[in-house]
Short mmCIF file of C-alpha atoms in Angstrom, two decimals:
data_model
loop_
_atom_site.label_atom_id
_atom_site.label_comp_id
_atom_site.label_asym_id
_atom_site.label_seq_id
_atom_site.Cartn_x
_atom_site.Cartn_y
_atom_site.Cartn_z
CA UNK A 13 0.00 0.00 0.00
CA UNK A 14 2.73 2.47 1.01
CA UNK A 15 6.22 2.18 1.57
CA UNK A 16 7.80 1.12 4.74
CA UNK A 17 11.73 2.50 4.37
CA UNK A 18 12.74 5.44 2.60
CA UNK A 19 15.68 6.66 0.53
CA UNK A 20 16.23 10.14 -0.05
CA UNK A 21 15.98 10.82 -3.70
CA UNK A 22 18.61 14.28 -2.84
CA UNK A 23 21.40 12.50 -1.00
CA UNK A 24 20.90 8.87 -0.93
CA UNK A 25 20.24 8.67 2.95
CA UNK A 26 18.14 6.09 5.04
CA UNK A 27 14.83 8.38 6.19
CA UNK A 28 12.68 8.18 8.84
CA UNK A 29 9.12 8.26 9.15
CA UNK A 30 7.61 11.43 10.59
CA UNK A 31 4.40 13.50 10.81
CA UNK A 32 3.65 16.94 9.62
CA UNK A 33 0.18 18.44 9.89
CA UNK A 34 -1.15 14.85 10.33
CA UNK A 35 0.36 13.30 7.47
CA UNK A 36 3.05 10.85 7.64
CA UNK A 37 6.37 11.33 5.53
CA UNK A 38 9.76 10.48 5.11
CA UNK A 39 12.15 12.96 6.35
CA UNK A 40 15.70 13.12 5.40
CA UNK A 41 18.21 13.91 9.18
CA UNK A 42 20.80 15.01 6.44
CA UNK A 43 19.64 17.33 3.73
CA UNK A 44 15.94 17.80 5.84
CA UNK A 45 13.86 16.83 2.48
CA UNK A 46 10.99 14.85 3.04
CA UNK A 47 9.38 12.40 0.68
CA UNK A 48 5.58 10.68 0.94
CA UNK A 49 4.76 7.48 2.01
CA UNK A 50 2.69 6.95 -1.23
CA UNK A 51 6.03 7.39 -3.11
CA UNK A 52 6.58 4.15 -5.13
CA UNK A 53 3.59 2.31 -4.15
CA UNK A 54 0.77 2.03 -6.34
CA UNK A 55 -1.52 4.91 -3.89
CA UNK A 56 1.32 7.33 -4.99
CA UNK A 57 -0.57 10.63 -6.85
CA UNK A 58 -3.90 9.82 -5.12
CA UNK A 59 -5.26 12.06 -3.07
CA UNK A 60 -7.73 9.82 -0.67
CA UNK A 61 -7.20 10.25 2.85
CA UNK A 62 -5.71 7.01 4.87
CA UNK A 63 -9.14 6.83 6.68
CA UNK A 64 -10.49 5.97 3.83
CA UNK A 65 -8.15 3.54 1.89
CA UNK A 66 -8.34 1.35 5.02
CA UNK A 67 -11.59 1.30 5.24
CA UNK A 68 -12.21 0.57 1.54
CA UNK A 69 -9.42 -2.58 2.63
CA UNK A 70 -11.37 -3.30 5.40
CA UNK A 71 -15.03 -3.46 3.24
CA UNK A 72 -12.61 -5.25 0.68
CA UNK A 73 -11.34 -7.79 2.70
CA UNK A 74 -15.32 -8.61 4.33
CA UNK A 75 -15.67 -11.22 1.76
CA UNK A 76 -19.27 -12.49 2.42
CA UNK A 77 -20.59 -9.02 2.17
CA UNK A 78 -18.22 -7.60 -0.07
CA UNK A 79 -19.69 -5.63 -3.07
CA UNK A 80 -18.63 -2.12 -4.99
CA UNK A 81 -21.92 -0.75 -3.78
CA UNK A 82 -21.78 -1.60 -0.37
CA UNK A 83 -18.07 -0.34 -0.40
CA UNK A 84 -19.07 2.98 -2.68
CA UNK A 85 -21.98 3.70 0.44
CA UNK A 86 -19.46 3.02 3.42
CA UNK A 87 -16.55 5.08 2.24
CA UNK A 88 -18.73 7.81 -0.10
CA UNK A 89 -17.04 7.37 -3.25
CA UNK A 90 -18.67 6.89 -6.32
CA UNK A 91 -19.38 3.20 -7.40
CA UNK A 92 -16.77 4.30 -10.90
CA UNK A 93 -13.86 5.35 -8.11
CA UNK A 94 -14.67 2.42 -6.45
CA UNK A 95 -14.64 -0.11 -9.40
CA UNK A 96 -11.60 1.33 -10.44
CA UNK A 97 -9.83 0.78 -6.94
CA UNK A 98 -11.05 -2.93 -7.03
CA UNK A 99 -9.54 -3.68 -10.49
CA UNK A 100 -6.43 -1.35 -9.27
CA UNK A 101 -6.11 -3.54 -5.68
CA UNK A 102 -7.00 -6.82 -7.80
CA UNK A 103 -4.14 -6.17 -10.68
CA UNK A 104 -1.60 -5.15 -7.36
CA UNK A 105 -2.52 -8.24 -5.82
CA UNK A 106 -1.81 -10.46 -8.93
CA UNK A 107 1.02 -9.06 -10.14
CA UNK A 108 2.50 -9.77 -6.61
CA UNK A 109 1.31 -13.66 -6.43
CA UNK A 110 2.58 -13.89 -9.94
CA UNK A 111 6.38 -12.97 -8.58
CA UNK A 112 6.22 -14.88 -5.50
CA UNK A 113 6.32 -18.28 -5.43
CA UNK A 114 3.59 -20.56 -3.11
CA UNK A 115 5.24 -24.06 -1.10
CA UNK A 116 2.39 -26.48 -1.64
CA UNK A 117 2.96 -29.19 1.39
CA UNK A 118 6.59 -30.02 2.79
CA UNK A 119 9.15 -32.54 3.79
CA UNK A 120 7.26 -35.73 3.30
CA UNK A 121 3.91 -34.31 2.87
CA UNK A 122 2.04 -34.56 -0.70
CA UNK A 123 0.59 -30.90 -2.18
CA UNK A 124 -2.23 -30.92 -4.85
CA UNK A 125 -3.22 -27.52 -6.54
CA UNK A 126 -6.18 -27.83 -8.88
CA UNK A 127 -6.34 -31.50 -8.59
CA UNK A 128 -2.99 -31.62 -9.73
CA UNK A 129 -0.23 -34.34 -7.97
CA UNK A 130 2.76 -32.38 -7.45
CA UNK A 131 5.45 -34.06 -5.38
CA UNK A 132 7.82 -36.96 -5.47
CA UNK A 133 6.61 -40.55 -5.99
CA UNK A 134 3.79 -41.44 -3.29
CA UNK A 135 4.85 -43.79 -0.66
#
């Protein structure tokens, strides 16, 4: 969603995370810049408050009652913003599970994905 360590972009220091104004930013001990959370991560040039991303996550992640209109009425965006943030969070999410690689089973223990046998010969 955001980042979690900072560089800074001026003189290549480790920043810290710090609030101004109620906003959370990266802040450069060195050269004083400061750089946004949202830098690098897919919220970065959005404008919605952190209030609200989490609790379009939290509607999101409410799978049984999960739709974009119940989502568009809890968070008061418009059921367009909101469809676009689902296909946004879905196309994050996938690109992510497509990079990382999932350990069906373990030492000794068979894993089957889709009905498919992977493993060693059964014993």
């Amino acid at each position: 969603m955001c980042q979690t360590k900072g560089v800074c972009p001026q003189c290549s220091s480790a920043m810290s995370i710090g609030k101004k104004k109620e906003v959370f930013a990266f802040r450069c001990k060195d050269c004083k810049g400061s750089l946004s959370m949202r830098h690098g991560g897919f919220l970065e040039g959005s404008h919605i408050s952190y209030q609200t991303i989490l609790s379009f996550f939290a509607q999101m992640c409410a799978w049984r009652t999960y739709t974009q209109v119940t989502i568009s009425a809890y968070t008061g965006r418009s059921e367009r913003a909101v469809s676009d943030w689902c296909t946004l969070v879905k196309e994050t999410i996938s690109v992510y599970l497509g990079h990382t690689p999932v350990i069906l089973g373990g030492p000794g223990e068979v894993g089957y994905a889709d009905g498919v046998w992977i493993g060693t010969t059964q014993k």
